[in-house]
Short mmCIF file of C-alpha atoms and ligand atoms in Angstrom, two decimals:
data_model
loop_
_atom_site.label_atom_id
_atom_site.label_comp_id
_atom_site.label_asym_id
_atom_site.label_seq_id
_atom_site.Cartn_x
_atom_site.Cartn_y
_atom_site.Cartn_z
CA MET A 1 -21.92 -5.36 -1.12
CA SER A 2 -18.76 -5.13 -3.22
CA THR A 3 -18.23 -2.68 -6.08
CA PRO A 4 -19.34 -4.37 -9.34
CA ARG A 5 -16.20 -5.52 -11.20
CA SER A 6 -15.18 -7.34 -14.37
CA ALA A 7 -14.40 -10.96 -13.47
CA ILE A 8 -13.07 -14.04 -15.29
CA VAL A 9 -13.37 -17.62 -14.05
CA THR A 10 -11.67 -20.41 -15.96
CA GLY A 11 -13.66 -23.61 -16.49
CA ALA A 12 -17.08 -22.33 -15.41
CA ASN A 13 -18.95 -24.89 -17.52
CA ARG A 14 -19.16 -27.38 -14.63
CA GLY A 15 -18.21 -28.25 -11.08
CA ILE A 16 -16.69 -25.71 -8.72
CA GLY A 17 -16.01 -23.19 -11.51
CA ARG A 18 -19.68 -23.11 -12.39
CA ALA A 19 -20.65 -22.38 -8.79
CA ILE A 20 -17.99 -19.64 -8.57
CA ALA A 21 -19.30 -17.93 -11.72
CA GLU A 22 -22.90 -18.15 -10.46
CA ARG A 23 -21.88 -16.63 -7.13
CA LEU A 24 -19.93 -13.77 -8.71
CA VAL A 25 -22.95 -12.99 -10.94
CA ALA A 26 -25.13 -12.97 -7.80
CA ASP A 27 -22.60 -10.61 -6.19
CA GLY A 28 -23.30 -8.16 -9.02
CA HIS A 29 -20.07 -8.56 -11.02
CA ARG A 30 -19.76 -8.81 -14.82
CA VAL A 31 -18.59 -12.40 -15.23
CA ALA A 32 -16.99 -14.27 -18.13
CA SER A 33 -15.44 -17.69 -18.45
CA ILE A 34 -12.61 -19.08 -20.51
CA HIS A 35 -13.81 -22.64 -21.09
CA ARG A 36 -13.07 -25.30 -23.66
CA SER A 37 -16.44 -27.10 -23.72
CA GLY A 38 -20.00 -27.18 -22.39
CA THR A 39 -22.34 -24.32 -21.63
CA LEU A 40 -22.20 -21.59 -18.98
CA PRO A 41 -24.65 -20.40 -16.31
CA ASP A 42 -27.05 -17.59 -17.25
CA GLY A 43 -25.40 -14.19 -17.42
CA VAL A 44 -21.85 -15.51 -17.90
CA PHE A 45 -20.07 -14.39 -21.09
CA SER A 46 -18.36 -17.18 -23.00
CA ALA A 47 -14.86 -17.20 -24.47
CA ILE A 48 -13.74 -20.58 -25.75
CA GLY A 49 -10.14 -21.21 -24.76
CA ASP A 50 -7.67 -23.69 -23.37
CA VAL A 51 -5.51 -22.70 -20.40
CA THR A 52 -2.60 -24.80 -21.69
CA ASP A 53 -2.32 -22.54 -24.75
CA THR A 54 -0.98 -18.98 -24.29
CA GLU A 55 -2.41 -17.64 -27.57
CA SER A 56 -5.82 -19.03 -26.76
CA VAL A 57 -5.79 -17.48 -23.26
CA ASP A 58 -4.65 -14.09 -24.56
CA ALA A 59 -7.28 -14.11 -27.34
CA ALA A 60 -10.02 -15.02 -24.83
CA PHE A 61 -8.98 -12.12 -22.55
CA THR A 62 -9.11 -9.71 -25.51
CA LEU A 63 -12.61 -10.89 -26.43
CA ILE A 64 -13.84 -10.70 -22.83
CA GLU A 65 -12.32 -7.28 -22.14
CA ALA A 66 -13.97 -5.86 -25.28
CA GLU A 67 -17.28 -7.07 -23.87
CA GLN A 68 -17.04 -6.22 -20.16
CA GLY A 69 -13.98 -4.02 -19.64
CA PRO A 70 -10.53 -4.57 -18.10
CA THR A 71 -10.25 -7.57 -15.81
CA GLU A 72 -10.33 -6.78 -12.08
CA ILE A 73 -11.03 -10.26 -10.66
CA VAL A 74 -9.58 -13.49 -12.00
CA VAL A 75 -10.18 -16.99 -10.65
CA ALA A 76 -7.86 -19.71 -11.96
CA ASN A 77 -10.11 -22.72 -11.43
CA ALA A 78 -9.52 -25.03 -14.41
CA GLY A 79 -7.77 -28.19 -13.30
CA ILE A 80 -7.30 -31.86 -14.03
CA THR A 81 -6.10 -35.02 -12.27
CA ARG A 82 -4.13 -37.91 -13.76
CA ASP A 83 -3.63 -40.04 -10.63
CA GLN A 84 -1.00 -42.74 -10.76
CA LEU A 85 1.51 -44.27 -8.37
CA LEU A 86 4.89 -42.56 -8.58
CA MET A 87 6.71 -45.60 -9.98
CA ARG A 88 4.20 -45.90 -12.82
CA MET A 89 3.59 -42.22 -13.51
CA SER A 90 4.50 -41.30 -17.09
CA ASP A 91 6.12 -38.03 -18.12
CA ASP A 92 2.88 -37.26 -19.97
CA GLU A 93 0.77 -37.73 -16.83
CA PHE A 94 3.12 -35.50 -14.84
CA GLU A 95 3.47 -32.78 -17.46
CA ALA A 96 -0.23 -32.60 -18.42
CA VAL A 97 -1.25 -31.94 -14.82
CA LEU A 98 1.51 -29.39 -14.19
CA ASN A 99 0.81 -27.66 -17.49
CA THR A 100 -2.93 -27.32 -16.84
CA ASN A 101 -3.04 -26.65 -13.10
CA LEU A 102 0.11 -24.61 -12.56
CA GLY A 103 0.90 -23.43 -16.11
CA GLY A 104 -2.75 -22.53 -16.70
CA ALA A 105 -2.87 -20.37 -13.57
CA PHE A 106 0.39 -18.72 -14.65
CA ARG A 107 -0.92 -17.87 -18.15
CA VAL A 108 -4.17 -16.48 -16.79
CA ALA A 109 -2.56 -14.45 -13.98
CA ARG A 110 0.13 -13.07 -16.32
CA ARG A 111 -2.47 -11.77 -18.77
CA ALA A 112 -4.80 -10.50 -16.02
CA VAL A 113 -2.21 -8.37 -14.24
CA LYS A 114 -1.66 -6.28 -17.38
CA SER A 115 -5.16 -4.89 -16.88
CA MET A 116 -4.98 -4.87 -13.08
CA ILE A 117 -1.78 -2.82 -12.93
CA ARG A 118 -3.38 -0.16 -15.14
CA ALA A 119 -6.57 -0.18 -13.06
CA ARG A 120 -4.60 -0.18 -9.79
CA HIS A 121 -7.02 -2.83 -8.56
CA GLY A 122 -6.88 -6.59 -8.75
CA ARG A 123 -8.08 -9.74 -7.03
CA ILE A 124 -6.39 -12.97 -8.11
CA VAL A 125 -7.66 -16.24 -6.65
CA LEU A 126 -5.92 -19.52 -7.45
CA VAL A 127 -7.90 -22.69 -6.81
CA SER A 128 -5.54 -25.17 -5.18
CA SER A 129 -6.47 -28.23 -3.09
CA VAL A 130 -6.00 -29.60 0.42
CA VAL A 131 -3.79 -32.17 -1.33
CA GLY A 132 -1.30 -29.42 -2.22
CA LEU A 133 0.02 -29.22 1.34
CA TYR A 134 -1.34 -32.51 2.78
CA GLY A 135 -0.17 -34.76 -0.06
CA GLY A 136 -2.00 -37.73 -1.48
CA PRO A 137 -0.90 -41.18 -2.61
CA GLY A 138 -1.03 -41.42 -6.39
CA GLN A 139 -1.07 -37.63 -6.64
CA VAL A 140 2.57 -36.61 -6.94
CA ASN A 141 1.74 -34.65 -10.09
CA TYR A 142 -1.48 -33.09 -8.76
CA SER A 143 -0.19 -32.16 -5.30
CA ALA A 144 3.00 -30.66 -6.77
CA SER A 145 0.89 -28.53 -9.12
CA LYS A 146 -1.38 -27.38 -6.29
CA ALA A 147 1.48 -26.64 -3.86
CA GLY A 148 3.11 -24.61 -6.63
CA LEU A 149 0.11 -22.27 -6.62
CA VAL A 150 0.99 -21.20 -3.07
CA GLY A 151 4.45 -20.03 -4.16
CA MET A 152 2.87 -18.35 -7.18
CA ALA A 153 0.31 -16.38 -5.14
CA ARG A 154 2.95 -15.34 -2.60
CA SER A 155 5.37 -14.18 -5.30
CA ILE A 156 2.59 -12.21 -7.03
CA THR A 157 1.81 -10.67 -3.64
CA ARG A 158 5.42 -9.56 -3.17
CA GLU A 159 5.69 -8.34 -6.76
CA LEU A 160 2.37 -6.49 -7.06
CA GLY A 161 1.07 -5.97 -3.53
CA SER A 162 1.88 -2.26 -3.65
CA ARG A 163 -0.37 -1.89 -6.74
CA ASN A 164 -3.51 -2.83 -4.82
CA ILE A 165 -3.44 -6.31 -6.34
CA THR A 166 -4.04 -9.29 -4.03
CA ALA A 167 -3.31 -12.93 -4.82
CA ASN A 168 -4.72 -15.68 -2.65
CA VAL A 169 -5.11 -19.43 -2.73
CA VAL A 170 -8.29 -21.29 -1.88
CA ALA A 171 -7.65 -24.89 -0.92
CA PRO A 172 -10.82 -26.99 -1.16
CA GLY A 173 -11.00 -30.35 0.54
CA PHE A 174 -13.34 -32.98 -0.84
CA ILE A 175 -16.12 -31.27 -2.73
CA THR A 176 -18.93 -33.17 -4.43
CA THR A 177 -18.22 -32.81 -8.19
CA ASP A 178 -17.39 -35.04 -11.18
CA MET A 179 -13.80 -35.16 -9.85
CA THR A 180 -14.77 -36.74 -6.50
CA ASN A 181 -17.68 -38.80 -7.92
CA ALA A 182 -15.04 -40.59 -9.99
CA LEU A 183 -13.38 -41.96 -6.81
CA PRO A 184 -14.25 -45.55 -5.76
CA GLU A 185 -17.00 -45.73 -3.08
CA ALA A 186 -14.63 -47.24 -0.47
CA GLN A 187 -12.16 -44.40 -0.97
CA GLN A 188 -14.95 -41.82 -0.61
CA GLU A 189 -15.98 -43.40 2.72
CA ALA A 190 -12.36 -43.46 3.96
CA TYR A 191 -12.00 -39.75 3.18
CA LYS A 192 -15.27 -38.91 4.98
CA ALA A 193 -13.98 -40.71 8.08
CA ALA A 194 -10.91 -38.43 8.08
CA ILE A 195 -12.86 -35.15 7.69
CA PRO A 196 -13.84 -33.50 11.02
CA ALA A 197 -17.06 -32.24 9.38
CA ALA A 198 -17.77 -35.91 8.43
CA ARG A 199 -19.05 -34.98 4.97
CA PHE A 200 -17.90 -33.66 1.61
CA GLY A 201 -18.39 -29.97 0.92
CA ALA A 202 -20.44 -28.33 -1.82
CA ALA A 203 -19.13 -26.26 -4.71
CA GLU A 204 -21.06 -23.34 -3.22
CA ASP A 205 -18.88 -23.52 -0.07
CA VAL A 206 -15.80 -22.85 -2.21
CA ALA A 207 -17.62 -20.13 -4.16
CA ALA A 208 -18.48 -18.31 -0.91
CA ALA A 209 -14.81 -18.07 0.11
CA ILE A 210 -13.87 -16.84 -3.37
CA SER A 211 -16.68 -14.29 -3.30
CA PHE A 212 -15.16 -12.82 -0.13
CA LEU A 213 -11.55 -12.85 -1.39
CA SER A 214 -12.74 -11.08 -4.57
CA SER A 215 -14.57 -8.38 -2.64
CA ASP A 216 -13.58 -4.88 -1.55
CA ASP A 217 -13.58 -6.12 2.06
CA ALA A 218 -10.65 -8.49 1.38
CA GLY A 219 -8.27 -5.77 0.20
CA TYR A 220 -5.74 -6.38 3.01
CA ILE A 221 -5.63 -10.17 2.62
CA SER A 222 -2.95 -11.44 0.25
CA GLY A 223 -0.71 -14.49 0.00
CA ALA A 224 -3.14 -16.42 2.19
CA VAL A 225 -4.11 -20.05 1.82
CA VAL A 226 -7.78 -20.32 2.74
CA PRO A 227 -8.95 -23.88 3.41
CA VAL A 228 -12.51 -24.91 2.56
CA ASP A 229 -12.17 -28.49 3.71
CA GLY A 230 -14.31 -29.21 6.78
CA GLY A 231 -11.11 -29.25 8.87
CA LEU A 232 -9.35 -32.02 6.93
CA GLY A 233 -6.08 -30.20 6.33
CA MET A 234 -5.74 -28.10 9.47
CA GLY A 235 -2.20 -27.61 10.59
CA HIS A 236 -0.83 -27.92 7.06
N1 LIG B 301 -13.74 -31.49 -6.50
C1 LIG B 301 -12.92 -31.43 -5.49
O1 LIG B 301 -13.11 -32.10 -4.48
C2 LIG B 301 -11.74 -30.53 -5.53
C3 LIG B 301 -10.96 -30.48 -4.37
C4 LIG B 301 -9.86 -29.64 -4.35
C5 LIG B 301 -9.55 -28.87 -5.44
N2 LIG B 301 -10.32 -28.94 -6.56
C6 LIG B 301 -9.93 -28.08 -7.67
O2 LIG B 301 -11.01 -27.26 -8.04
C7 LIG B 301 -10.96 -26.98 -9.43
C8 LIG B 301 -12.27 -27.38 -10.07
O3 LIG B 301 -12.46 -28.77 -9.81
P1 LIG B 301 -13.83 -29.53 -10.12
O4 LIG B 301 -13.99 -30.54 -9.08
O5 LIG B 301 -14.92 -28.56 -10.41
O6 LIG B 301 -13.39 -30.31 -11.46
P2 LIG B 301 -14.21 -30.76 -12.73
O7 LIG B 301 -15.66 -30.92 -12.41
O8 LIG B 301 -13.43 -31.89 -13.28
O9 LIG B 301 -14.06 -29.47 -13.70
C9 LIG B 301 -12.80 -29.07 -14.15
C10 LIG B 301 -12.97 -27.85 -15.02
O10 LIG B 301 -11.68 -27.46 -15.53
C11 LIG B 301 -11.79 -27.34 -16.94
N3 LIG B 301 -10.52 -27.55 -17.61
C12 LIG B 301 -9.68 -28.61 -17.46
N4 LIG B 301 -8.61 -28.46 -18.29
C13 LIG B 301 -8.81 -27.29 -18.96
C14 LIG B 301 -8.06 -26.60 -19.96
N5 LIG B 301 -6.91 -27.08 -20.44
N6 LIG B 301 -8.54 -25.41 -20.41
C15 LIG B 301 -9.73 -24.92 -19.94
N7 LIG B 301 -10.48 -25.54 -19.01
C16 LIG B 301 -10.02 -26.71 -18.54
C17 LIG B 301 -12.81 -28.39 -17.29
O11 LIG B 301 -13.26 -28.19 -18.61
P3 LIG B 301 -13.96 -29.40 -19.47
O12 LIG B 301 -15.36 -29.51 -18.95
O13 LIG B 301 -13.85 -28.92 -20.87
O14 LIG B 301 -13.16 -30.64 -19.18
C18 LIG B 301 -13.86 -28.12 -16.23
O15 LIG B 301 -14.61 -26.98 -16.54
C19 LIG B 301 -9.75 -27.75 -9.97
O16 LIG B 301 -8.64 -26.88 -10.05
C20 LIG B 301 -9.54 -28.82 -8.92
O17 LIG B 301 -8.21 -29.26 -8.91
C21 LIG B 301 -11.40 -29.76 -6.63
#
């Protein structure tokens, strides 16, 4: 059992973020979410905010920290896709994905480390994707944003590792959520054929890895990329 901590998960209103927040509550942590819509699981404190907007992120942190104390665990989960073939990809499609997935993680981590440095304790987990290192057709924007998180976590590790702050990346494969349900049936079957586990994962599988990386036991793990992908991306 880990020491109870103050945790923030972005985008806990649905999908993987929701499962992460539920798991951290079950682990005994005080959990809040910065989310822009929807409702949160029981026991999760709500701060409406948009990860593409620095003022909104900073205001949400202030609200949350007044409620549950300085942030010790942060999970940058909020993410979007705007798939398109490279030749047809607009600047808007590229920039929106980079700004949410990579820029959002940056804004959240930047604000979180202010509290973590003072507390001399921090666990930062960035939710990437198998596609970050494996690549995906039609996903130049998305895979670039998710690969960028690896450099971000490793730079945070080098910058703040001596302050008892860890930064790790979790790279889910295909997880059953709104994001994967939106894929055409034939594409879903093709992906399953490529996954050694021969099935999609569950949001709870990702939450379990994040629970561990957020725990006291994971204090000597930093800059790691932890796959939760049924073996799909191994070797990458
Ligand atoms: N599903 C998969 O197979 C899979 C695989 C690998 C990686 N991932 C990654 O896992 C994370 C969660 O994915 P998911 O499948 O749970 O996706 P999802 O069901 O589409 O949920 C995405 C979440 O991000 C939030 N969000 C998006 N833009 C935001 C913004 N600007 N500010 C605040 N919140 C924002 C959404 O809020 P709204 O509800 O308001 O839109 C929602 O809560 C993402 O980073 C995704 O890239 C997913």
